[in-house]
Amino acid sequence: MNSRQPIPVIVLAGFLGSGKTTVLNHLLAGRGGTRIGVVVNDFGSIEIDAMSVAGQVGDSMVSLGGGCLCCAVDGSELDAYLEKLSAPAHRIDVIVIEASGLAEPQEMIRMLMASENPAIRYGGLVQVVDAAEFDATRDRHPETDRHLAVADLVVLNKTDRVDIGERARIERELDALCAPGTPVVGADHGRIDPELLFDRRPWTETRGQLSFEDLLAEAEGHDHRAHAHAVYESTEFTSDQALSPRRFIDFLDRRPAGLYRIKGFVWFGIPGHEEKYEVHAVGRFLRFAPQPWERGEARLTQLVLIGAGTDGPGLVRELEACREEAPQDASPESMWGVLRYVAEPRPAAGPEADAEADVDAEAEPESGLGAEAPAAW
C-alpha cells in the first residue's frame, strides 16, 4: 500500500455477541507488517472490547465509550479520531472501525463518505453474523435485515456451532436478505484471511531470529498463517493488451458471490484516460483510483482475485474476453462506467458529455452501496 494514497477505512459491524472483536483480533494477529489503526466503539461505560485489543495495537487505537459512534451529531468526533490515526507519523496502512453492536452501519458509512479528510477513504462494510443465533438475532433485532442489505461482505461466524444443513439454510436466507452478489464468508472463531480486506506487508522488524508475527504465533500456540489460505483460492491475471472499460465493468457487475476480493491495476488506454487505474473491491464495494505510470513502467493490467469455490480458469477466460485491440479508437464516453467509482470523477470533454455525466451521477450505482458516486448517499 502506498502511504501517499488515502487510507482505507473498513467498518466492522454486527450485533452484540456476533464475534466482531474476535474477527478483529484475528485480523490483527495475522496482519504481518501491515500497520492497522483501530477505532473501537463500545456501547456502555466499561470499554471491554477496547481492553481486549489494546495490547495488540498500542497507541494506534482510539475508543469511544458511553454510546454509539453513529450518534455523533455531525461526525466531527469521528473525524477527529480518524485525523489522529491518519497522521503521517503513524504510517497507518488501513483503519478498522469496530462498531458498537447497536450501531447503525448505514449512518456510519454516511459519516465516512461525508468526511473532508483527504487522507482517508471509505473501504467497505463487513457485517458479522452469529450462525448459532441467527434466527434469535433477527427476532430481537428486526433491523438485522436492513443492515445486511447494505453490507459489502458478510462473515457468517461460529459455523462450527451449526450442522451442514442449518448452515446451508442460513446461507440461503442471507442470499435473499443481502443485495445480489454480496459474498458470504464462513468462519469459526472469527478466523478469516486478512487478505480478504487488505494487503499484508511483509515483516521488516525482527527480534533475534523471530519476527513479531512469529512470536505472536508462538505465544498463541499455533501458526495463524497455516490454515487461512487453505480455504481461499487466488487467481492472477496479467495482460499487456488494454481492457475495454465497458466489458470490464460488466465483468465486475457479474462477479460471483464467492469472489471476495479483487485488487490490482487496470490499463484501459482510452484517449484522455491513459493512466493506470488501481481497482479495489471487497465484496460489493468497488473503487477505482487513477495513478500515473512510473517512468519506463510497462503498460499492463495486473489483477489478483481472491475467493472460495470460484472457477479460476473461467475467471481468466472472462477477463481475456475484456481485452480491447484498439483502445486508441474508443470514445472517452466508454470510461463513464469506471469513473462512477472514482472518488472525484473527471467529466468527459464537451457540454453534451457534461450534461450526460450529470444525469449519470443521479442514478444509483449498480455495483452496491460501496460505490463512491455522489447519489449513492
Short mmCIF file of C-alpha atoms in Angstrom, two decimals:
data_model
loop_
_atom_site.label_atom_id
_atom_site.label_comp_id
_atom_site.label_asym_id
_atom_site.label_seq_id
_atom_site.Cartn_x
_atom_site.Cartn_y
_atom_site.Cartn_z
CA MET A 1 0.00 0.00 0.00
CA ASN A 2 1.21 3.46 -0.83
CA SER A 3 1.28 5.84 2.14
CA ARG A 4 0.63 8.75 -0.22
CA GLN A 5 -2.73 7.27 -1.15
CA PRO A 6 -5.80 7.75 1.11
CA ILE A 7 -6.02 5.19 3.90
CA PRO A 8 -8.99 2.80 3.51
CA VAL A 9 -11.40 2.80 6.47
CA ILE A 10 -13.26 -0.51 6.90
CA VAL A 11 -16.38 -0.68 9.09
CA LEU A 12 -16.70 -3.95 11.03
CA ALA A 13 -20.30 -4.27 12.23
CA GLY A 14 -22.60 -6.85 13.77
CA PHE A 15 -24.91 -7.28 16.74
CA LEU A 16 -23.75 -7.93 20.28
CA GLY A 17 -22.13 -11.35 20.60
CA SER A 18 -21.69 -11.93 16.87
CA GLY A 19 -17.91 -12.10 17.26
CA LYS A 20 -16.72 -8.75 15.87
CA THR A 21 -13.91 -8.41 18.42
CA THR A 22 -12.79 -11.98 17.73
CA VAL A 23 -12.66 -11.22 13.99
CA LEU A 24 -10.73 -8.02 14.68
CA ASN A 25 -8.24 -9.79 16.93
CA HIS A 26 -7.68 -12.42 14.26
CA LEU A 27 -7.06 -9.71 11.65
CA LEU A 28 -4.56 -8.07 14.00
CA ALA A 29 -2.81 -11.36 14.73
CA GLY A 30 -2.40 -12.15 11.04
CA ARG A 31 -1.62 -8.67 9.79
CA GLY A 32 2.05 -9.31 9.05
CA GLY A 33 3.84 -5.96 8.85
CA THR A 34 0.66 -4.02 8.00
CA ARG A 35 0.02 -1.13 10.37
CA ILE A 36 -3.64 -1.18 11.38
CA GLY A 37 -5.33 1.72 13.13
CA VAL A 38 -8.34 0.68 15.21
CA VAL A 39 -11.35 2.67 16.37
CA VAL A 40 -13.33 0.69 18.97
CA ASN A 41 -16.86 1.95 19.55
CA ASP A 42 -18.15 0.24 22.71
CA PHE A 43 -21.70 0.76 23.96
CA GLY A 44 -21.55 1.33 27.69
CA SER A 45 -19.21 2.85 30.21
CA ILE A 46 -16.81 -0.10 30.54
CA GLU A 47 -14.88 -0.50 27.31
CA ILE A 48 -14.35 -4.25 27.34
CA ASP A 49 -13.72 -4.52 23.60
CA ALA A 50 -11.13 -1.75 23.77
CA MET A 51 -9.37 -3.57 26.60
CA SER A 52 -9.24 -6.80 24.60
CA VAL A 53 -7.47 -5.30 21.59
CA ALA A 54 -5.40 -2.54 23.20
CA GLY A 55 -2.43 -4.80 23.81
CA GLN A 56 -2.06 -5.51 20.11
CA VAL A 57 -2.26 -2.02 18.64
CA GLY A 58 -0.87 0.25 21.38
CA ASP A 59 -1.44 3.96 20.85
CA SER A 60 -2.77 3.41 17.32
CA MET A 61 -6.18 2.70 18.85
CA VAL A 62 -8.84 5.15 19.94
CA SER A 63 -12.14 4.23 21.56
CA LEU A 64 -15.48 5.91 22.08
CA GLY A 65 -17.28 4.86 25.26
CA GLY A 66 -20.76 5.66 26.53
CA GLY A 67 -22.68 5.42 23.27
CA CYS A 68 -22.74 4.57 19.59
CA LEU A 69 -20.23 6.26 17.36
CA CYS A 70 -23.03 6.85 14.84
CA CYS A 71 -24.83 9.03 17.40
CA ALA A 72 -22.32 11.86 16.89
CA VAL A 73 -24.34 14.84 15.69
CA ASP A 74 -22.17 15.88 12.76
CA GLY A 75 -19.44 13.29 12.65
CA SER A 76 -16.85 15.72 13.98
CA GLU A 77 -15.87 13.36 16.81
CA LEU A 78 -15.17 10.54 14.37
CA ASP A 79 -13.30 12.94 12.10
CA ALA A 80 -11.04 13.90 14.99
CA TYR A 81 -10.13 10.28 15.70
CA LEU A 82 -9.56 9.49 12.05
CA GLU A 83 -7.42 12.60 11.68
CA LYS A 84 -5.27 11.36 14.56
CA LEU A 85 -4.85 7.89 13.10
CA SER A 86 -4.21 9.14 9.56
CA ALA A 87 -1.39 11.46 10.63
CA PRO A 88 1.76 10.63 8.60
CA ALA A 89 3.75 9.96 11.77
CA HIS A 90 1.70 6.80 12.44
CA ARG A 91 2.32 5.36 8.95
CA ILE A 92 -1.04 3.56 9.15
CA ASP A 93 -1.93 1.34 6.16
CA VAL A 94 -5.59 0.61 6.97
CA ILE A 95 -8.11 1.68 9.64
CA VAL A 96 -10.76 -0.64 11.06
CA ILE A 97 -13.76 0.74 12.95
CA GLU A 98 -15.29 -1.89 15.21
CA ALA A 99 -18.83 -0.58 15.54
CA SER A 100 -20.98 -0.98 18.61
CA GLY A 101 -23.40 -3.87 18.38
CA LEU A 102 -26.20 -1.29 18.47
CA ALA A 103 -24.76 0.99 15.80
CA GLU A 104 -26.49 1.83 12.53
CA PRO A 105 -23.94 0.86 9.83
CA GLN A 106 -25.53 2.99 7.12
CA GLU A 107 -25.19 6.13 9.24
CA MET A 108 -21.54 5.34 9.88
CA ILE A 109 -20.98 4.94 6.15
CA ARG A 110 -22.64 8.28 5.51
CA MET A 111 -20.32 9.94 8.00
CA LEU A 112 -17.26 8.44 6.34
CA MET A 113 -18.44 9.39 2.87
CA ALA A 114 -19.07 12.96 4.07
CA SER A 115 -15.64 13.27 5.68
CA GLU A 116 -13.49 16.05 4.25
CA ASN A 117 -10.27 14.40 5.40
CA PRO A 118 -8.27 13.75 2.19
CA ALA A 119 -6.04 11.23 3.99
CA ILE A 120 -8.82 8.62 4.28
CA ARG A 121 -11.40 6.90 2.11
CA TYR A 122 -14.28 4.56 2.85
CA GLY A 123 -13.21 0.94 2.34
CA GLY A 124 -16.37 -1.13 2.74
CA LEU A 125 -18.78 -2.55 5.32
CA VAL A 126 -18.16 -6.03 6.77
CA GLN A 127 -21.17 -7.40 8.67
CA VAL A 128 -20.52 -10.22 11.16
CA VAL A 129 -23.39 -12.69 11.74
CA ASP A 130 -23.65 -15.31 14.50
CA ALA A 131 -24.70 -18.55 12.80
CA ALA A 132 -25.79 -20.17 16.07
CA GLU A 133 -28.05 -17.24 16.99
CA PHE A 134 -29.14 -16.15 13.53
CA ASP A 135 -32.90 -16.60 13.95
CA ALA A 136 -32.92 -15.30 17.53
CA THR A 137 -30.96 -12.20 16.49
CA ARG A 138 -33.45 -11.43 13.72
CA ASP A 139 -36.32 -11.82 16.19
CA ARG A 140 -34.72 -9.47 18.73
CA HIS A 141 -33.39 -7.03 16.15
CA PRO A 142 -35.62 -6.70 13.07
CA GLU A 143 -33.17 -4.10 11.78
CA THR A 144 -30.82 -7.01 11.03
CA ASP A 145 -32.37 -7.31 7.57
CA ARG A 146 -31.67 -3.63 6.85
CA HIS A 147 -28.05 -3.95 7.98
CA LEU A 148 -27.47 -6.99 5.79
CA ALA A 149 -28.92 -5.18 2.79
CA VAL A 150 -26.13 -2.57 2.88
CA ALA A 151 -23.23 -4.94 3.67
CA ASP A 152 -20.41 -5.33 1.18
CA LEU A 153 -19.16 -8.57 2.73
CA VAL A 154 -20.85 -10.85 5.28
CA VAL A 155 -18.86 -13.02 7.71
CA LEU A 156 -21.00 -15.95 8.87
CA ASN A 157 -19.22 -16.61 12.16
CA LYS A 158 -19.48 -19.59 14.55
CA THR A 159 -20.19 -22.04 11.73
CA ASP A 160 -18.66 -24.74 13.94
CA ARG A 161 -21.77 -24.50 16.14
CA VAL A 162 -24.30 -25.44 13.44
CA ASP A 163 -24.61 -28.54 11.27
CA ILE A 164 -24.24 -28.57 7.50
CA GLY A 165 -27.98 -28.42 6.81
CA GLU A 166 -28.55 -25.50 9.17
CA ARG A 167 -25.63 -23.60 7.69
CA ALA A 168 -27.00 -24.12 4.18
CA ARG A 169 -30.41 -22.81 5.30
CA ILE A 170 -28.85 -19.68 6.83
CA GLU A 171 -26.79 -19.06 3.71
CA ARG A 172 -29.97 -19.24 1.61
CA GLU A 173 -31.61 -16.72 3.97
CA LEU A 174 -28.60 -14.42 3.71
CA ASP A 175 -28.64 -14.69 -0.07
CA ALA A 176 -32.25 -13.43 -0.03
CA LEU A 177 -31.60 -10.66 2.51
CA CYS A 178 -28.38 -9.26 1.06
CA ALA A 179 -28.03 -7.32 -2.16
CA PRO A 180 -27.37 -9.51 -5.23
CA GLY A 181 -23.78 -10.66 -5.41
CA THR A 182 -22.90 -9.97 -1.76
CA PRO A 183 -20.30 -12.58 -0.72
CA VAL A 184 -20.81 -14.62 2.46
CA VAL A 185 -17.61 -15.89 4.09
CA GLY A 186 -17.94 -18.76 6.56
CA ALA A 187 -15.77 -18.64 9.68
CA ASP A 188 -15.30 -20.27 13.05
CA HIS A 189 -13.79 -18.37 15.97
CA GLY A 190 -13.62 -15.29 13.71
CA ARG A 191 -10.88 -16.73 11.51
CA ILE A 192 -10.88 -15.05 8.11
CA ASP A 193 -7.90 -14.28 5.93
CA PRO A 194 -6.81 -10.63 6.36
CA GLU A 195 -6.04 -10.60 2.62
CA LEU A 196 -9.80 -10.55 2.01
CA LEU A 197 -9.84 -6.99 3.39
CA PHE A 198 -6.36 -5.51 2.99
CA ASP A 199 -2.85 -6.22 1.71
CA ARG A 200 -0.39 -7.61 4.21
CA ARG A 201 3.06 -6.08 4.28
CA PRO A 202 5.99 -8.39 4.99
CA TRP A 203 7.53 -8.09 8.44
CA THR A 204 10.57 -5.81 8.41
CA GLU A 205 11.16 -5.72 12.17
CA THR A 206 12.63 -8.74 13.91
CA ARG A 207 13.68 -9.73 17.37
CA GLY A 208 16.61 -12.12 17.12
CA GLN A 209 15.75 -14.80 14.60
CA LEU A 210 11.98 -14.44 15.02
CA SER A 211 9.66 -11.76 13.64
CA PHE A 212 6.97 -10.25 15.85
CA GLU A 213 4.43 -12.32 13.88
CA ASP A 214 6.37 -15.49 14.73
CA LEU A 215 6.44 -14.55 18.41
CA LEU A 216 2.69 -13.89 18.41
CA ALA A 217 2.01 -17.22 16.76
CA GLU A 218 4.30 -18.93 19.29
CA ALA A 219 2.50 -17.26 22.21
CA GLU A 220 -0.90 -18.47 21.00
CA GLY A 221 0.35 -21.99 20.34
CA HIS A 222 -0.26 -22.15 16.59
CA ASP A 223 0.59 -20.52 13.29
CA HIS A 224 -2.16 -18.17 12.03
CA ARG A 225 -0.71 -18.38 8.55
CA ALA A 226 -1.13 -22.14 8.28
CA HIS A 227 -4.89 -22.51 7.95
CA ALA A 228 -6.31 -19.34 6.39
CA HIS A 229 -5.12 -19.83 2.83
CA ALA A 230 -6.38 -23.42 2.72
CA VAL A 231 -9.93 -22.07 2.44
CA TYR A 232 -9.42 -19.47 -0.29
CA GLU A 233 -8.15 -19.58 -3.85
CA SER A 234 -6.16 -16.84 -5.54
CA THR A 235 -6.34 -16.26 -9.30
CA GLU A 236 -3.93 -13.96 -11.10
CA PHE A 237 -4.47 -12.23 -14.42
CA THR A 238 -1.95 -10.21 -16.44
CA SER A 239 -2.46 -8.63 -19.84
CA ASP A 240 -0.19 -6.41 -21.92
CA GLN A 241 -3.25 -5.57 -24.00
CA ALA A 242 -5.62 -2.86 -22.76
CA LEU A 243 -9.02 -3.81 -21.38
CA SER A 244 -12.36 -2.49 -22.56
CA PRO A 245 -13.81 -0.41 -19.70
CA ARG A 246 -17.36 -1.39 -20.60
CA ARG A 247 -16.64 -5.11 -20.73
CA PHE A 248 -14.59 -4.92 -17.52
CA ILE A 249 -17.43 -3.18 -15.66
CA ASP A 250 -19.82 -5.86 -16.98
CA PHE A 251 -17.45 -8.49 -15.57
CA LEU A 252 -17.43 -6.75 -12.17
CA ASP A 253 -21.22 -6.47 -12.14
CA ARG A 254 -21.50 -10.21 -12.82
CA ARG A 255 -18.76 -11.37 -10.44
CA PRO A 256 -19.80 -14.49 -8.50
CA ALA A 257 -20.68 -14.32 -4.80
CA GLY A 258 -17.67 -16.49 -3.94
CA LEU A 259 -15.29 -13.86 -5.29
CA TYR A 260 -14.49 -11.91 -2.14
CA ARG A 261 -11.78 -9.51 -3.23
CA ILE A 262 -10.23 -8.03 -6.38
CA LYS A 263 -7.11 -5.88 -6.31
CA GLY A 264 -4.54 -4.61 -8.77
CA PHE A 265 -4.18 -2.18 -11.67
CA VAL A 266 -6.02 -1.90 -14.97
CA TRP A 267 -4.83 -0.32 -18.19
CA PHE A 268 -7.64 0.97 -20.39
CA GLY A 269 -5.64 3.21 -22.75
CA ILE A 270 -8.69 5.28 -23.71
CA PRO A 271 -7.85 8.77 -25.07
CA GLY A 272 -7.78 11.18 -22.14
CA HIS A 273 -7.57 8.30 -19.66
CA GLU A 274 -4.19 6.74 -20.40
CA GLU A 275 -3.14 6.46 -16.71
CA LYS A 276 -3.32 3.18 -14.82
CA TYR A 277 -6.37 2.61 -12.65
CA GLU A 278 -5.98 0.94 -9.28
CA VAL A 279 -9.00 -1.26 -8.60
CA HIS A 280 -10.08 -2.34 -5.12
CA ALA A 281 -13.16 -4.47 -4.49
CA VAL A 282 -14.21 -6.04 -1.19
CA GLY A 283 -17.45 -7.90 -1.71
CA ARG A 284 -19.77 -5.45 -3.44
CA PHE A 285 -17.63 -2.44 -2.59
CA LEU A 286 -15.85 -1.12 -5.67
CA ARG A 287 -13.42 1.73 -6.15
CA PHE A 288 -11.04 2.91 -8.88
CA ALA A 289 -8.17 5.34 -8.37
CA PRO A 290 -6.23 6.71 -11.37
CA GLN A 291 -2.45 6.88 -10.88
CA PRO A 292 0.42 7.96 -13.14
CA TRP A 293 2.71 5.39 -14.67
CA GLU A 294 6.25 5.29 -13.34
CA ARG A 295 8.96 6.23 -15.80
CA GLY A 296 9.65 3.23 -18.02
CA GLU A 297 6.83 1.18 -16.46
CA ALA A 298 5.25 -1.32 -18.86
CA ARG A 299 1.59 -0.74 -19.70
CA LEU A 300 -0.05 -3.78 -18.14
CA THR A 301 -3.19 -4.94 -16.40
CA GLN A 302 -2.31 -6.94 -13.28
CA LEU A 303 -5.10 -8.33 -11.11
CA VAL A 304 -5.39 -10.71 -8.16
CA LEU A 305 -8.80 -12.28 -7.45
CA ILE A 306 -9.39 -13.99 -4.08
CA GLY A 307 -12.37 -16.20 -3.37
CA ALA A 308 -13.72 -19.59 -2.41
CA GLY A 309 -15.39 -22.10 -4.71
CA THR A 310 -14.60 -19.95 -7.74
CA ASP A 311 -13.63 -21.19 -11.19
CA GLY A 312 -10.15 -19.68 -11.62
CA PRO A 313 -9.68 -20.64 -15.30
CA GLY A 314 -13.21 -19.43 -16.01
CA LEU A 315 -12.48 -16.04 -14.42
CA VAL A 316 -9.32 -15.73 -16.51
CA ARG A 317 -11.29 -16.51 -19.68
CA GLU A 318 -13.84 -13.82 -18.80
CA LEU A 319 -11.06 -11.30 -18.24
CA GLU A 320 -9.37 -12.28 -21.50
CA ALA A 321 -12.67 -11.50 -23.23
CA CYS A 322 -12.39 -7.94 -21.85
CA ARG A 323 -9.29 -7.21 -23.95
CA GLU A 324 -9.52 -4.30 -26.37
CA GLU A 325 -7.46 -4.42 -29.56
CA ALA A 326 -7.66 -0.72 -30.44
CA PRO A 327 -8.27 1.34 -27.27
CA GLN A 328 -6.99 4.46 -29.02
CA ASP A 329 -10.06 4.35 -31.26
CA ALA A 330 -12.57 4.08 -28.41
CA SER A 331 -14.55 7.13 -27.30
CA PRO A 332 -13.87 8.78 -23.90
CA GLU A 333 -17.54 8.15 -23.06
CA SER A 334 -16.74 4.44 -22.73
CA MET A 335 -14.99 5.32 -19.44
CA TRP A 336 -18.12 6.64 -17.74
CA GLY A 337 -18.86 3.30 -16.05
CA VAL A 338 -15.39 3.32 -14.47
CA LEU A 339 -15.49 6.99 -13.49
CA ARG A 340 -18.64 6.39 -11.43
CA TYR A 341 -16.37 4.60 -8.96
CA VAL A 342 -13.58 7.16 -8.85
CA ALA A 343 -13.56 9.42 -5.76
CA GLU A 344 -13.65 12.57 -7.87
CA PRO A 345 -14.85 11.63 -11.37
CA ARG A 346 -13.49 13.72 -14.19
CA PRO A 347 -16.22 14.63 -16.70
CA ALA A 348 -15.64 13.89 -20.36
CA ALA A 349 -14.99 16.85 -22.63
CA GLY A 350 -17.84 18.82 -24.16
CA PRO A 351 -21.13 20.30 -22.93
CA GLU A 352 -23.15 17.32 -24.13
CA ALA A 353 -20.94 14.92 -22.19
CA ASP A 354 -21.17 17.17 -19.11
CA ALA A 355 -24.95 17.04 -19.24
CA GLU A 356 -24.88 13.26 -19.63
CA ALA A 357 -22.48 12.96 -16.69
CA ASP A 358 -24.85 14.99 -14.53
CA VAL A 359 -27.70 12.66 -15.38
CA ASP A 360 -25.49 9.63 -14.76
CA ALA A 361 -24.49 10.94 -11.32
CA GLU A 362 -28.15 10.98 -10.29
CA ALA A 363 -28.53 7.25 -10.96
CA GLU A 364 -27.86 4.74 -8.23
CA PRO A 365 -24.66 2.75 -8.91
CA GLU A 366 -25.19 -0.84 -9.97
CA SER A 367 -22.33 -2.38 -8.00
CA GLY A 368 -23.55 -1.75 -4.47
CA LEU A 369 -23.70 0.93 -1.80
CA GLY A 370 -19.94 0.99 -1.50
CA ALA A 371 -19.63 2.84 -4.81
CA GLU A 372 -18.18 6.30 -4.46
CA ALA A 373 -20.76 8.10 -6.57
CA PRO A 374 -22.46 11.20 -5.15
CA ALA A 375 -26.02 9.95 -5.45
CA ALA A 376 -25.30 6.74 -3.55
CA TRP A 377 -25.89 8.79 -0.43
#
